Short mmCIF file of C-alpha atoms in Angstrom, two decimals:
data_model
loop_
_atom_site.label_atom_id
_atom_site.label_comp_id
_atom_site.label_asym_id
_atom_site.label_seq_id
_atom_site.Cartn_x
_atom_site.Cartn_y
_atom_site.Cartn_z
CA ALA A 44 -14.16 220.04 118.53
CA LEU A 45 -13.77 219.34 122.18
CA ALA A 46 -11.61 221.63 124.23
CA PRO A 47 -10.53 219.45 127.23
CA GLY A 48 -8.04 221.99 128.42
CA CYS A 49 -10.71 224.64 128.67
CA GLY A 50 -13.47 222.28 129.88
CA TRP A 51 -16.19 223.44 127.52
CA VAL A 52 -18.07 222.10 124.41
CA LEU A 53 -19.45 223.88 121.41
CA PRO A 54 -23.28 224.20 121.50
CA GLY A 55 -23.96 222.58 118.13
CA LEU A 56 -21.64 219.68 118.84
CA GLN A 57 -23.47 218.82 122.02
CA GLN A 58 -26.69 218.22 120.08
CA ARG A 59 -24.88 216.01 117.57
CA LEU A 60 -23.30 213.85 120.24
CA ALA A 61 -26.76 213.19 121.67
CA VAL A 62 -27.83 211.31 118.42
CA PRO A 63 -27.58 207.46 118.75
CA ALA A 64 -24.64 205.77 117.01
CA VAL A 65 -26.82 203.28 115.02
CA LEU A 66 -29.35 204.81 112.63
CA SER A 67 -31.98 203.09 110.43
CA PRO A 68 -31.48 203.39 106.64
CA ALA A 69 -34.75 205.24 106.25
CA THR A 70 -33.72 207.78 108.91
CA ALA A 71 -30.17 208.10 107.65
CA ARG A 72 -31.18 208.40 103.98
CA PRO A 73 -34.80 209.47 103.73
CA TYR A 74 -34.33 210.48 100.08
CA ALA A 75 -33.57 206.79 99.08
CA ALA A 76 -36.99 205.45 100.14
CA ALA A 77 -38.71 208.33 98.41
CA ALA A 78 -36.77 207.63 95.21
CA LYS A 79 -37.81 203.94 95.24
CA THR A 80 -41.49 204.73 95.64
CA ALA A 81 -41.21 207.29 92.88
CA LYS A 82 -39.69 204.68 90.54
CA LYS A 83 -42.44 202.18 91.33
CA ASP A 84 -45.09 204.77 90.65
CA ALA A 85 -43.38 205.62 87.37
CA LYS A 86 -43.27 201.97 86.27
CA ARG A 87 -46.95 201.28 86.90
CA PRO A 88 -48.41 203.52 84.20
CA ARG A 89 -45.79 202.24 81.72
CA GLN A 90 -46.80 198.64 82.37
CA GLU A 91 -50.45 199.53 82.03
CA LYS A 92 -49.73 201.27 78.71
CA VAL A 93 -47.92 198.19 77.41
CA LYS A 94 -50.86 195.98 78.32
CA GLU A 95 -53.33 198.29 76.66
CA LYS A 96 -51.25 198.54 73.48
CA PRO A 97 -52.74 196.23 70.78
CA PRO A 98 -50.49 193.59 69.19
CA PRO A 99 -48.79 194.62 65.95
CA ARG A 100 -50.74 193.75 62.84
CA ARG A 101 -49.10 191.18 60.62
CA ARG A 102 -48.59 192.30 57.06
CA LEU A 103 -50.77 190.48 54.55
CA LEU A 104 -48.79 188.31 52.17
CA MET A 105 -48.98 189.09 48.48
CA SER A 106 -50.02 186.40 46.03
CA LYS A 107 -47.58 186.43 43.10
CA PRO A 108 -44.29 188.30 42.63
CA VAL A 109 -43.85 190.52 39.59
CA ASP A 110 -40.05 190.36 39.30
CA ASP A 111 -37.75 187.36 39.02
CA VAL A 112 -35.91 188.33 42.22
CA TYR A 113 -38.03 188.94 45.31
CA LEU A 114 -38.22 188.43 49.07
CA THR A 115 -39.93 185.09 49.64
CA TRP A 116 -41.28 186.02 53.08
CA LEU A 117 -43.42 188.76 51.52
CA TYR A 118 -45.36 186.33 49.31
CA ARG A 119 -47.50 183.29 49.84
CA ARG A 120 -45.92 179.94 49.11
CA PRO A 121 -47.01 178.96 45.59
CA SER A 122 -48.88 175.69 45.06
CA TYR A 123 -48.65 173.59 41.93
CA GLU A 124 -50.74 171.02 40.14
CA LEU A 125 -49.44 167.49 40.57
CA GLU A 126 -48.48 167.02 36.92
CA GLN A 127 -46.73 170.41 36.86
CA ALA A 128 -44.77 169.67 40.05
CA VAL A 129 -43.52 166.30 38.80
CA GLY A 130 -42.36 167.96 35.60
CA MET A 131 -40.53 170.64 37.60
CA LEU A 132 -38.70 167.99 39.64
CA LYS A 133 -37.47 166.37 36.44
CA GLU A 134 -36.30 169.78 35.15
CA PHE A 135 -34.45 170.49 38.41
CA GLN A 136 -32.55 167.21 38.01
CA GLU A 137 -31.45 168.07 34.48
CA LEU A 138 -30.40 171.62 35.35
CA ASP A 139 -28.47 170.56 38.49
CA PHE A 140 -26.88 167.48 36.85
CA THR A 141 -27.90 165.31 39.81
CA HIS A 142 -28.50 161.55 39.80
CA PRO A 143 -31.48 160.70 37.52
CA LYS A 144 -32.58 157.69 39.60
CA GLN A 145 -32.93 159.51 42.91
CA PHE A 146 -35.97 158.87 45.09
CA VAL A 147 -39.10 161.02 45.11
CA TYR A 148 -40.52 161.83 48.57
CA ILE A 149 -43.73 163.29 49.96
CA ASN A 150 -44.38 165.06 53.27
CA VAL A 151 -48.04 164.78 54.28
CA PHE A 152 -49.30 167.15 56.99
CA LEU A 153 -52.41 165.76 58.68
CA ASP A 154 -55.44 167.18 60.45
CA MET A 155 -55.96 164.63 63.23
CA ALA A 156 -58.78 166.51 65.01
CA LEU A 157 -62.14 164.86 65.59
CA GLN A 158 -65.16 166.10 67.53
CA LYS A 159 -64.50 168.01 70.77
CA LYS A 160 -61.02 167.13 72.08
CA LYS A 161 -60.72 163.72 70.44
CA LYS A 162 -58.02 163.02 67.87
CA VAL A 163 -57.06 160.28 65.45
CA ASP A 164 -54.40 158.13 67.07
CA PRO A 165 -51.04 158.02 65.26
CA PHE A 166 -51.15 155.09 62.86
CA SER A 167 -49.05 153.06 60.46
CA SER A 168 -50.08 151.18 57.36
CA SER A 169 -48.80 149.14 54.44
CA VAL A 170 -49.88 149.67 50.86
CA ALA A 171 -49.13 147.90 47.59
CA LEU A 172 -48.11 150.47 44.98
CA PRO A 173 -49.19 150.01 41.35
CA HIS A 174 -45.62 150.64 40.13
CA ARG A 175 -42.65 149.28 42.07
CA PHE A 176 -39.63 151.56 42.22
CA THR A 177 -37.07 149.43 44.05
CA ASP A 178 -35.77 145.86 43.99
CA GLU A 179 -35.69 145.72 47.79
CA VAL A 180 -37.80 142.94 49.32
CA ASN A 181 -39.19 142.99 52.86
CA LYS A 182 -38.27 140.25 55.32
CA VAL A 183 -41.44 138.32 56.21
CA LEU A 184 -41.82 135.74 59.01
CA VAL A 185 -44.60 133.14 58.78
CA PHE A 186 -46.10 131.44 61.85
CA THR A 187 -47.43 127.93 61.11
CA GLU A 188 -47.08 124.44 62.57
CA ASN A 189 -48.34 122.67 59.46
CA GLU A 190 -45.53 121.16 57.38
CA GLN A 191 -47.37 121.61 54.08
CA GLU A 192 -48.10 125.28 54.84
CA ALA A 193 -44.48 125.77 55.91
CA GLU A 194 -43.26 124.33 52.59
CA VAL A 195 -45.61 126.64 50.65
CA ALA A 196 -44.32 129.62 52.64
CA ARG A 197 -40.69 128.79 51.82
CA GLU A 198 -41.50 128.37 48.14
CA HIS A 199 -43.10 131.84 48.00
CA GLY A 200 -40.17 133.67 49.61
CA ALA A 201 -40.75 133.62 53.38
CA ALA A 202 -37.54 134.58 55.19
CA ILE A 203 -38.37 132.64 58.38
CA VAL A 204 -40.97 129.90 58.93
CA GLY A 205 -41.77 128.26 62.25
CA GLY A 206 -44.14 127.74 65.14
CA VAL A 207 -44.10 128.19 68.90
CA GLU A 208 -40.34 127.66 69.07
CA LEU A 209 -39.82 131.11 67.51
CA ILE A 210 -41.50 132.97 70.41
CA LYS A 211 -38.46 132.77 72.69
CA TRP A 212 -36.08 134.00 69.99
CA ILE A 213 -38.36 136.92 69.10
CA LEU A 214 -38.74 138.00 72.74
CA GLU A 215 -34.95 137.99 73.12
CA ASP A 216 -34.47 139.95 69.86
CA GLU A 217 -32.54 137.08 68.31
CA ILE A 218 -34.99 137.02 65.39
CA GLN A 219 -36.42 140.14 63.76
CA ALA A 220 -38.48 140.68 60.61
CA ASP A 221 -40.15 143.52 58.76
CA PHE A 222 -43.56 141.82 58.87
CA TYR A 223 -45.12 138.88 60.74
CA VAL A 224 -47.96 136.81 59.25
CA ALA A 225 -49.75 133.80 60.69
CA VAL A 226 -52.45 131.23 60.01
CA PRO A 227 -55.54 131.23 62.30
CA ALA A 228 -54.75 127.83 63.91
CA ILE A 229 -51.60 129.09 65.68
CA MET A 230 -52.92 132.43 66.95
CA PRO A 231 -53.88 131.27 70.50
CA LYS A 232 -50.25 130.27 71.07
CA LEU A 233 -48.87 133.66 69.96
CA ILE A 234 -50.46 135.74 72.74
CA PRO A 235 -47.06 136.23 74.55
CA LEU A 236 -45.89 138.21 71.51
CA ARG A 237 -48.73 140.74 71.56
CA ASN A 238 -46.90 143.37 73.61
CA LYS A 239 -43.61 142.70 71.86
CA LEU A 240 -44.82 143.02 68.27
CA LYS A 241 -47.50 145.65 68.98
CA ARG A 242 -48.69 146.96 65.59
CA LYS A 243 -46.91 144.17 63.73
CA TYR A 244 -48.84 141.51 65.61
CA PRO A 245 -50.77 139.41 63.02
CA SER A 246 -54.37 140.55 62.55
CA THR A 247 -57.08 140.38 59.92
CA HIS A 248 -57.35 144.19 59.96
CA ARG A 249 -53.76 144.45 58.71
CA LYS A 250 -54.21 141.54 56.31
CA SER A 251 -51.46 139.62 58.12
CA LEU A 252 -53.72 136.85 59.43
CA GLY A 253 -55.26 134.36 57.02
CA SER A 254 -55.07 131.02 55.28
CA ASP A 255 -53.81 132.26 51.90
CA ILE A 256 -50.09 132.27 52.61
CA PRO A 257 -48.95 132.99 49.01
CA GLN A 258 -51.17 136.08 48.81
CA MET A 259 -49.98 137.44 52.18
CA LEU A 260 -46.35 136.89 51.22
CA ARG A 261 -46.81 138.55 47.84
CA PHE A 262 -48.28 141.62 49.52
CA PHE A 263 -45.89 142.05 52.45
CA ARG A 264 -42.69 141.28 50.53
CA GLU A 265 -43.36 144.14 48.09
CA CYS A 266 -45.52 146.59 50.06
CA LEU A 267 -44.53 150.07 51.23
CA GLU A 268 -44.89 150.82 54.95
CA TYR A 269 -45.43 154.33 56.30
CA ALA A 270 -46.19 155.75 59.75
CA VAL A 271 -47.22 159.02 61.41
CA GLU A 272 -44.30 160.96 62.90
CA ASP A 273 -44.41 163.87 65.37
CA GLU A 274 -48.17 163.32 65.84
CA ASN A 275 -49.28 164.69 62.45
CA ILE A 276 -46.65 164.18 59.70
CA ILE A 277 -46.00 161.31 57.29
CA LYS A 278 -42.70 161.24 55.40
CA THR A 279 -42.16 158.49 52.86
CA ARG A 280 -40.67 157.82 49.46
CA ILE A 281 -43.04 156.98 46.62
CA ALA A 282 -41.05 156.54 43.39
CA ARG A 283 -37.85 157.21 41.47
CA LEU A 284 -37.41 160.38 39.46
CA ASP A 285 -36.58 158.54 36.22
CA MET A 286 -39.96 156.78 36.22
CA PRO A 287 -42.70 158.06 33.86
CA ALA A 288 -44.70 160.91 35.33
CA GLU A 289 -47.88 158.81 35.15
CA HIS A 290 -46.33 156.14 37.39
CA ILE A 291 -45.17 158.68 39.97
CA ILE A 292 -48.64 160.25 40.08
CA ALA A 293 -50.36 156.86 40.39
CA ASN A 294 -48.14 155.85 43.32
CA LEU A 295 -48.76 159.16 45.11
CA LYS A 296 -52.53 158.95 44.75
CA THR A 297 -52.53 155.34 46.00
CA ILE A 298 -50.77 156.35 49.22
CA ILE A 299 -52.95 159.44 49.75
CA HIS A 300 -56.15 157.43 49.28
CA ASP A 301 -54.92 154.89 51.84
CA ILE A 302 -54.12 157.67 54.35
CA CYS A 303 -57.60 159.16 53.95
CA THR A 304 -59.22 155.92 55.17
CA PHE A 305 -58.01 156.55 58.73
CA LYS A 306 -60.44 159.42 59.34
CA PRO A 307 -64.24 159.27 58.96
CA SER A 308 -65.54 160.94 55.82
CA ASN A 309 -68.01 163.13 57.76
CA PHE A 310 -65.06 165.16 59.17
CA ASP A 311 -62.68 167.47 57.36
CA PRO A 312 -60.13 165.67 55.15
CA ILE A 313 -57.21 164.27 57.11
CA VAL A 314 -54.69 165.51 54.52
CA GLN A 315 -54.13 169.20 55.19
CA ARG A 316 -50.99 169.95 53.14
CA LEU A 317 -48.89 167.91 50.73
CA VAL A 318 -45.31 168.59 49.66
CA ILE A 319 -43.38 166.65 47.01
CA ARG A 320 -39.61 166.72 46.46
CA SER A 321 -36.71 164.65 45.21
CA SER A 322 -33.52 163.79 47.09
CA THR A 323 -31.74 166.96 45.89
CA SER A 324 -34.55 169.42 45.12
CA GLU A 325 -36.63 171.88 47.09
CA GLY A 326 -40.10 170.95 48.28
CA LEU A 327 -43.06 171.91 46.10
CA LEU A 328 -46.45 172.53 47.71
CA LEU A 329 -49.20 170.68 45.84
CA ASN A 330 -52.75 171.75 45.08
CA LEU A 331 -54.97 169.08 46.69
CA ASP A 332 -57.75 169.39 44.10
CA GLY A 333 -57.90 166.15 42.17
CA ILE A 334 -55.59 164.31 44.59
CA LEU A 335 -57.90 163.65 47.55
CA PRO A 336 -60.59 160.99 46.99
CA GLN A 337 -64.04 162.30 46.19
CA VAL A 338 -66.39 161.50 49.07
CA GLU A 339 -70.13 161.89 48.58
CA LYS A 340 -71.99 163.21 51.58
CA VAL A 341 -74.43 160.81 53.20
CA GLU A 342 -76.98 163.58 53.77
CA GLU A 343 -77.20 164.37 50.07
CA LYS A 344 -77.75 160.70 49.29
CA GLU A 345 -80.56 160.48 51.86
CA GLU A 346 -82.25 163.56 50.38
CA GLU A 347 -82.02 162.12 46.87
CA ASN A 348 -83.51 158.84 48.06
CA ALA A 349 -86.34 160.69 49.80
CA VAL A 350 -87.12 162.62 46.60
CA ASP A 351 -87.14 159.42 44.58
CA GLU A 352 -89.57 157.81 47.05
CA ASP A 353 -91.91 160.82 46.87
CA GLU A 354 -91.90 160.65 43.10
CA GLN A 355 -92.66 156.93 43.12
CA LYS A 356 -95.57 157.18 45.60
CA PRO A 357 -98.12 158.84 43.25
CA ALA A 358 -97.37 156.33 40.50
CA SER A 359 -97.92 153.41 42.84
CA GLN A 360 -101.17 154.92 44.16
CA GLU A 361 -102.50 155.37 40.60
CA SER A 362 -101.73 151.75 39.80
CA VAL A 363 -103.62 150.62 42.92
CA SER A 364 -106.68 152.77 42.11
CA THR A 365 -106.88 151.45 38.56
#
């Protein structure tokens, strides 16, 4: 302390008073900077060890459980034959006392990959099932300016029949239908509807453009429409549970065969997984053997043809020499 009365200062205090009032953090607390660098150095080897550590190995799933009660995540999901799965769905309905006429659904998981980075574009299609399972009828609009064709269309169940006058109402969403069919003579006048109708625009590829109006109406009034969702999934109903098992199986195979036409046969099958269920049951994974259409490889055919030609050549040469 200062001693003003005496006029003198302690020796140690004089040195302290000579220090500036403002000090840098590093000078004031040199141990803090050293601690930070030490922490950084300690973190570096830890991070390097984490990077070098291999990822944990996933436990291999077992095939079939031995007991009746088991952890499902330890075992592979079982797959069933189509006939067996349909029978199980019918048993579930009886045991659960659910509605016997509930719908049967399928979830189809697709492999849309082609060569390199190309993929199959999401698509929609309509198919006529061999066994109808509902009394619902689709609403079909027929484009024609011929009075006789218009009368035929009305007689065969067309919901709306007309010509160019319908374009305005369709563009303004005053008229809507499930399907649109047309005769070839009116097609040049329907170009304004191309962007509006998109996939439902009449075309020969979709069987919605032609001169046989009764046949087109018969198909589109009773057909089942399905479409790809979320880039690679198709979800649709195929039958009712109270139908005979043979009818349910026939409807399923008809839809699967139609789906398989959207990918060339020289690539892997487009159907990757198939699950069947009813409205109130769990989904059953199906074994695809016997469900997918059998496609013969073109290369094998060419080799067989080449062998046949080689076998025929000597016989033809002998006939010429004789």
